[in-house]
Tab-separated table of C-alpha atoms in Angstrom:
chain	number	residue	atom	x	y	z
A	1228	MET	CA	41.386	37.026	-21.684
A	1229	PHE	CA	38.114	36.024	-20.107
A	1230	LYS	CA	34.855	35.981	-22.212
A	1231	GLU	CA	32.396	38.197	-20.269
A	1232	LEU	CA	29.629	36.487	-18.460
A	1233	ASP	CA	26.305	36.725	-20.182
A	1234	PRO	CA	24.715	39.632	-18.377
A	1235	ILE	CA	21.077	38.234	-19.196
A	1236	LEU	CA	22.115	35.005	-17.111
A	1237	HIS	CA	24.375	36.728	-14.490
A	1238	SER	CA	21.547	37.614	-12.389
A	1239	GLN	CA	20.528	35.368	-9.399
A	1240	LEU	CA	16.778	34.935	-10.410
A	1241	ARG	CA	17.168	34.686	-14.095
A	1242	LEU	CA	19.899	32.103	-13.666
A	1243	ALA	CA	17.712	30.148	-11.076
A	1244	VAL	CA	14.909	30.147	-13.892
A	1245	MET	CA	17.306	28.890	-16.416
A	1246	SER	CA	18.759	26.376	-14.084
A	1247	LEU	CA	15.260	25.006	-13.428
A	1248	LEU	CA	14.299	24.873	-17.049
A	1249	ILE	CA	17.432	23.260	-18.400
A	1250	SER	CA	16.615	19.790	-16.770
A	1251	VAL	CA	12.929	19.781	-17.554
A	1252	LYS	CA	10.735	19.652	-20.738
A	1253	GLU	CA	8.575	22.444	-19.490
A	1254	ALA	CA	7.292	23.987	-16.247
A	1255	GLU	CA	4.516	26.007	-15.156
A	1256	PHE	CA	4.969	29.752	-13.782
A	1257	THR	CA	3.705	28.671	-10.401
A	1258	PHE	CA	6.154	25.855	-10.225
A	1259	ILE	CA	9.196	28.281	-10.964
A	1260	LYS	CA	7.551	30.682	-8.501
A	1261	GLU	CA	7.393	28.120	-5.843
A	1262	LYS	CA	11.147	26.798	-6.369
A	1263	THR	CA	12.716	30.219	-6.749
A	1264	ASN	CA	10.576	31.790	-3.824
A	1265	ALA	CA	10.296	34.965	-6.044
A	1266	THR	CA	7.382	37.215	-6.042
A	1267	ALA	CA	5.044	36.930	-9.016
A	1268	GLY	CA	5.876	40.506	-10.086
A	1269	ASN	CA	9.593	40.217	-10.131
A	1270	LEU	CA	9.439	36.779	-11.699
A	1271	SER	CA	7.139	38.168	-14.454
A	1272	VAL	CA	9.694	40.766	-15.312
A	1273	GLN	CA	12.561	38.399	-15.393
A	1274	VAL	CA	10.782	35.763	-17.466
A	1275	GLN	CA	9.967	38.528	-19.830
A	1276	LYS	CA	13.814	39.390	-20.125
A	1277	LEU	CA	14.681	35.828	-20.756
A	1278	LYS	CA	11.930	35.583	-23.476
A	1279	ASP	CA	12.998	38.910	-24.883
A	1280	ALA	CA	16.631	37.491	-25.156
A	1281	GLY	CA	15.201	34.387	-26.796
A	1282	TYR	CA	16.343	32.046	-24.280
A	1283	ILE	CA	12.813	30.771	-23.229
A	1284	ASP	CA	9.525	30.453	-24.940
A	1285	VAL	CA	6.486	31.394	-22.839
A	1286	THR	CA	2.992	29.857	-23.548
A	1287	LYS	CA	-0.088	31.457	-22.183
A	1288	GLN	CA	-3.254	29.280	-22.296
A	1289	PHE	CA	-6.214	28.221	-19.973
A	1290	LYS	CA	-6.549	25.022	-17.682
A	1291	ASP	CA	-9.774	24.515	-16.128
A	1292	ASN	CA	-10.840	27.885	-16.730
A	1293	TYR	CA	-7.720	29.406	-15.067
A	1294	PRO	CA	-4.777	31.213	-16.965
A	1295	LEU	CA	-1.811	29.092	-17.089
A	1296	THR	CA	1.732	30.276	-18.078
A	1297	THR	CA	4.256	27.543	-19.290
A	1298	CYS	CA	7.900	28.228	-19.846
A	1299	LYS	CA	10.210	26.166	-21.869
A	1300	ILE	CA	14.127	26.631	-22.600
A	1301	THR	CA	14.822	27.153	-26.384
A	1302	LYS	CA	18.039	25.931	-28.266
A	1303	ALA	CA	19.447	29.326	-27.836
A	1304	GLY	CA	18.740	29.411	-24.179
A	1305	VAL	CA	20.583	25.952	-23.963
A	1306	ASN	CA	23.605	27.177	-25.826
A	1307	ALA	CA	23.719	30.622	-23.851
A	1308	PHE	CA	23.514	28.366	-20.548
A	1309	GLU	CA	26.315	26.180	-21.591
A	1310	ASP	CA	28.354	28.993	-22.685
A	1311	TYR	CA	27.971	30.679	-19.368
A	1312	VAL	CA	28.825	27.610	-17.255
A	1313	GLN	CA	31.896	27.111	-19.423
A	1314	VAL	CA	33.045	30.879	-18.670
A	1315	LEU	CA	32.340	30.200	-14.999
A	1316	GLN	CA	34.554	27.155	-14.939
A	1317	ASP	CA	37.255	29.101	-16.683
A	1318	TYR	CA	36.946	31.897	-14.092
A	1319	LEU	CA	37.204	29.309	-11.215
A	1320	LYS	CA	40.103	27.458	-12.824
A	1321	VAL	CA	42.200	30.683	-13.023
A	1322	SER	CA	41.073	31.816	-9.514
A	1323	LYS	CA	42.472	28.449	-8.036
A	1324	LYS	CA	45.632	28.633	-9.801
A	1325	ASN	CA	46.135	32.282	-8.408
A	1326	ALA	CA	45.140	31.443	-4.883
B	1181	MET	CA	15.538	28.812	-1.783
B	1182	LYS	CA	15.132	32.563	-1.759
B	1183	THR	CA	16.387	34.250	-5.052
B	1184	GLU	CA	16.935	37.838	-5.542
B	1185	ASP	CA	17.528	39.760	-8.673
B	1186	LYS	CA	21.283	40.711	-7.778
B	1187	ASP	CA	24.811	40.074	-8.974
B	1188	PHE	CA	26.825	37.495	-7.400
B	1189	ASP	CA	30.308	35.818	-7.814
B	1190	PRO	CA	31.036	32.653	-9.872
B	1191	GLU	CA	30.993	30.188	-6.963
B	1192	GLU	CA	27.623	31.490	-5.980
B	1193	SER	CA	26.478	31.013	-9.617
B	1194	LEU	CA	27.583	27.469	-9.788
B	1195	ALA	CA	25.951	26.731	-6.249
B	1196	LEU	CA	22.713	28.315	-7.405
B	1197	ILE	CA	22.850	26.210	-10.525
B	1198	ARG	CA	23.523	22.926	-8.595
B	1199	THR	CA	20.830	23.750	-6.086
B	1200	MET	CA	18.155	24.355	-8.808
B	1201	ILE	CA	19.054	21.245	-10.798
B	1202	GLU	CA	18.737	19.295	-7.466
B	1203	THR	CA	15.286	20.863	-6.886
B	1204	THR	CA	14.014	19.792	-10.310
B	1205	LYS	CA	15.396	16.221	-9.445
B	1206	ALA	CA	13.017	16.222	-6.573
B	1207	SER	CA	10.161	17.063	-8.669
B	1208	ILE	CA	10.042	13.882	-10.493
B	1209	LYS	CA	6.392	12.949	-9.788
B	1210	ASP	CA	5.399	9.781	-7.689
B	1211	SER	CA	4.299	7.266	-10.301
B	1212	SER	CA	4.131	4.368	-7.933
B	1213	HIS	CA	0.254	4.294	-7.978
B	1214	TYR	CA	0.385	3.070	-11.520
B	1215	PHE	CA	2.647	0.320	-10.788
B	1216	LEU	CA	0.623	-0.669	-7.808
B	1217	LEU	CA	-2.659	-0.454	-9.543
B	1218	TRP	CA	-1.580	-2.629	-12.324
B	1219	GLY	CA	0.410	-4.863	-10.025
B	1220	TRP	CA	-2.398	-5.791	-7.692
B	1221	ALA	CA	-5.092	-6.013	-10.691
B	1222	THR	CA	-2.892	-8.395	-12.471
B	1223	MET	CA	-2.102	-10.283	-9.277
B	1224	ILE	CA	-5.639	-10.518	-8.197
B	1225	GLY	CA	-6.630	-11.638	-11.981
B	1226	CYS	CA	-3.989	-14.433	-11.852
B	1227	ILE	CA	-5.139	-15.744	-8.470
B	1228	ILE	CA	-8.998	-15.613	-9.446
B	1229	GLN	CA	-8.098	-17.489	-12.747
B	1230	TYR	CA	-5.845	-19.941	-10.912
B	1231	VAL	CA	-8.792	-20.632	-8.326
B	1232	LEU	CA	-11.388	-20.642	-11.230
B	1233	LEU	CA	-9.367	-23.215	-13.087
B	1234	ASN	CA	-7.976	-25.409	-10.524
B	1235	VAL	CA	-10.341	-25.200	-7.554
B	1236	VAL	CA	-13.658	-24.414	-9.080
B	1237	HIS	CA	-12.985	-26.096	-12.477
B	1238	TYR	CA	-14.847	-23.312	-14.088
B	1239	LYS	CA	-14.890	-23.598	-17.842
B	1240	HIS	CA	-14.421	-19.754	-18.562
B	1241	HIS	CA	-11.836	-19.275	-16.008
B	1242	TYR	CA	-10.561	-16.491	-18.184
B	1243	TYR	CA	-13.453	-14.453	-17.065
B	1244	ALA	CA	-11.029	-13.462	-14.113
B	1245	TRP	CA	-9.467	-10.913	-16.610
B	1246	PHE	CA	-12.610	-8.708	-16.577
B	1247	ILE	CA	-10.377	-7.020	-13.886
B	1248	THR	CA	-8.532	-5.327	-16.775
B	1249	PRO	CA	-11.143	-2.897	-18.120
B	1250	VAL	CA	-11.728	-1.796	-14.249
B	1251	ALA	CA	-8.168	-1.182	-13.697
B	1252	LEU	CA	-8.190	0.639	-17.070
B	1253	LEU	CA	-10.834	2.980	-15.837
B	1254	ILE	CA	-9.059	3.602	-12.560
B	1255	HIS	CA	-5.787	4.310	-14.646
B	1256	VAL	CA	-7.723	6.958	-16.710
B	1257	PHE	CA	-9.000	8.560	-13.403
B	1258	PHE	CA	-5.404	8.774	-12.178
B	1259	LEU	CA	-4.293	10.301	-15.636
B	1260	VAL	CA	-6.904	12.841	-15.473
B	1261	SER	CA	-6.167	13.717	-11.783
B	1262	ASP	CA	-2.308	13.722	-12.260
B	1263	HIS	CA	-2.708	15.918	-15.348
B	1264	LYS	CA	-4.609	18.572	-13.200
B	1265	THR	CA	-2.069	18.745	-10.649
B	1266	GLU	CA	1.237	18.430	-12.644
B	1267	LYS	CA	3.142	21.693	-12.770
B	1268	VAL	CA	6.300	20.402	-14.577
B	1269	LYS	CA	7.043	17.959	-17.256
B	1270	THR	CA	10.414	16.418	-17.065
B	1271	TYR	CA	12.400	14.395	-19.699
B	1272	ILE	CA	12.241	11.355	-17.636
B	1273	SER	CA	8.377	11.367	-16.966
B	1274	GLN	CA	7.870	11.782	-20.595
B	1275	ALA	CA	10.130	8.988	-21.640
B	1276	ASN	CA	8.216	6.801	-18.924
B	1277	SER	CA	4.856	7.588	-20.537
B	1278	TYR	CA	6.057	6.814	-24.067
B	1279	LEU	CA	7.502	3.510	-22.735
B	1280	TRP	CA	4.231	2.443	-21.011
B	1281	MET	CA	2.084	3.604	-23.844
B	1282	ALA	CA	4.084	1.245	-26.193
B	1283	ILE	CA	3.868	-1.484	-23.826
B	1284	GLY	CA	0.212	-0.996	-23.278
B	1285	PHE	CA	-0.243	-1.263	-27.121
B	1286	SER	CA	2.099	-4.403	-27.113
B	1287	PHE	CA	-0.426	-5.810	-24.604
B	1288	LEU	CA	-3.375	-5.060	-26.697
B	1289	VAL	CA	-1.748	-6.584	-29.700
B	1290	LEU	CA	-0.711	-9.660	-27.885
B	1291	ALA	CA	-4.235	-10.136	-26.754
B	1292	PHE	CA	-5.309	-10.028	-30.424
B	1293	ILE	CA	-2.523	-12.518	-31.302
B	1294	PHE	CA	-3.500	-14.979	-28.596
B	1295	SER	CA	-7.024	-14.834	-29.222
B	1296	ARG	CA	-6.305	-15.832	-32.731
B	1297	ILE	CA	-3.434	-18.590	-31.903
B	1298	GLY	CA	-4.609	-19.719	-28.533
B	1299	TRP	CA	-3.802	-18.427	-24.923
B	1300	GLN	CA	-2.127	-21.648	-23.853
B	1301	ASN	CA	1.430	-19.971	-24.585
B	1302	SER	CA	0.628	-16.425	-23.515
B	1303	PHE	CA	1.923	-16.073	-20.041
B	1304	PRO	CA	5.624	-16.282	-20.735
B	1305	PHE	CA	5.265	-13.234	-23.191
B	1306	TYR	CA	3.276	-11.276	-20.729
B	1307	ILE	CA	6.061	-11.842	-18.157
B	1308	LEU	CA	8.617	-10.812	-20.748
B	1309	PHE	CA	6.788	-7.425	-21.274
B	1310	TYR	CA	6.511	-7.040	-17.444
B	1311	GLY	CA	10.240	-7.272	-17.231
B	1312	LEU	CA	10.958	-5.102	-20.170
B	1313	GLY	CA	8.706	-2.112	-18.843
B	1314	THR	CA	9.651	-2.260	-15.164
B	1315	SER	CA	13.317	-2.673	-15.946
B	1316	VAL	CA	13.507	0.369	-18.278
B	1317	SER	CA	11.229	2.298	-16.051
B	1318	GLY	CA	13.394	1.517	-12.896
B	1319	ALA	CA	16.629	2.640	-14.952
B	1320	LEU	CA	14.876	5.798	-15.615
B	1321	LEU	CA	13.727	6.470	-12.324
B	1322	GLN	CA	17.196	5.417	-10.955
B	1323	PHE	CA	15.413	2.904	-8.751
B	1324	LYS	CA	17.365	-0.379	-8.270
B	1325	PRO	CA	14.662	-2.524	-6.784
B	1326	MET	CA	12.501	-2.099	-9.812
B	1327	VAL	CA	15.300	-2.886	-12.191
B	1328	LEU	CA	16.170	-5.982	-10.289
B	1329	GLY	CA	12.504	-6.988	-10.105
B	1330	GLY	CA	12.054	-6.440	-13.769
B	1331	SER	CA	15.234	-8.158	-14.762
B	1332	SER	CA	13.991	-11.211	-12.848
B	1333	CYS	CA	11.181	-11.468	-15.264
B	1334	PHE	CA	13.356	-12.380	-18.074
B	1335	VAL	CA	14.634	-15.457	-16.143
B	1336	LEU	CA	10.909	-16.001	-15.011
B	1337	ALA	CA	9.560	-15.781	-18.659
B	1338	ALA	CA	12.058	-18.445	-19.909
B	1339	PHE	CA	11.282	-20.657	-16.992
B	1340	ALA	CA	7.491	-20.249	-17.542
B	1341	ALA	CA	7.961	-21.887	-21.185
B	1342	TYR	CA	8.930	-25.205	-19.290
B	1343	ILE	CA	6.099	-25.391	-16.992
B	1344	PRO	CA	2.161	-26.203	-17.429
B	1345	TYR	CA	-0.232	-23.544	-17.960
B	1346	ASP	CA	-1.887	-23.529	-14.488
B	1347	LEU	CA	1.719	-23.122	-12.941
B	1348	GLN	CA	2.258	-20.428	-15.500
B	1349	ILE	CA	-0.450	-18.399	-13.881
B	1350	LEU	CA	0.944	-18.667	-10.533
B	1351	LEU	CA	4.491	-17.848	-11.931
B	1352	THR	CA	2.863	-14.804	-13.568
B	1353	ALA	CA	1.514	-13.589	-10.160
B	1354	PHE	CA	5.167	-14.078	-8.798
B	1355	ALA	CA	6.556	-12.061	-11.630
B	1356	ILE	CA	4.130	-9.263	-10.900
B	1357	LEU	CA	5.016	-9.410	-7.243
B	1358	VAL	CA	8.643	-8.934	-7.759
B	1359	SER	CA	8.428	-6.591	-10.603
B	1360	TYR	CA	5.422	-4.258	-9.806
B	1361	ILE	CA	4.132	-4.849	-6.250
B	1362	ILE	CA	7.155	-4.865	-3.968
B	1363	PRO	CA	9.056	-2.198	-6.178
B	1364	GLY	CA	5.932	-0.035	-6.407
B	1365	HIS	CA	5.585	0.086	-2.454
B	1366	LEU	CA	9.400	0.642	-2.080
B	1367	LEU	CA	9.139	3.465	-4.675
B	1368	ARG	CA	6.062	5.128	-2.830
B	1369	LEU	CA	8.339	4.874	0.426
B	1370	ARG	CA	11.137	6.298	-1.325
B	1371	HIS	CA	8.663	9.478	-2.486
B	1372	ARG	CA	7.352	10.011	1.096
B	1373	HIS	CA	10.768	9.820	2.546
B	1374	PHE	CA	12.144	12.340	0.058
B	1375	ASN	CA	9.082	14.764	0.622
B	1376	GLN	CA	9.594	14.617	4.449
B	1377	ASN	CA	12.984	15.485	4.035
B	1378	SER	CA	12.568	18.278	1.630
B	1379	LEU	CA	10.063	20.017	3.920
């Protein structure tokens, strides 16, 4: 019996954000937007969903008088990401066997 | 890459994760300007000191090291301008910063120690620290020329203990050339090459 894929992570843009954040200490919103090619509005919504799930921390501050949003993955986010990858690998193992 | 908010299959998920992790790898910022700044500053300092000591026979040959505060000012300028443009903090860049902060403090403490006990045996220790910093930095950046250049400093530091002071100055210039300057230029080339390919 498969564990279900985490619905918060099983969305292309949210998974892209988490995959970016898993390997860095923190990243600015503009960096994530640039790397994912998402629109600011859509990205804001998905970042908020990840924040509500407790997977990322979002810090808003000012840098040179401009608003600056920084995102950082949390411990819960790392665990959820690792679980998600594990479930994906289980799926792929079984589908290879059945092929 | 273009990402949309839609469901997708496990293969696509793994491919996306792989692509995004590769993308962040490419975001490790180019730090070659720091190696080149300190490499050239130290190299110039060594050459000026050697000339003042052996050619001009000037008593205060150590005045050559007034180049250090100038390099320090340029370093601060680099730090401020990098901070303004930095959009992502990686664990590698943070580990590198801590490493060089510790080595910077070590240089300060060494300067204090040698001003008390005499500078005649200072160069082997400086070469040793150049080797420590650049070999670890090279390993963090996964950049072999810097690891090799840095590692060669360990041999050069030991060798420096067997030669007279004026030759130690030239040996230090050589150590800087192989551990900072050549790897620094190669690192810059690697970043340019990487940026061109990712356009």
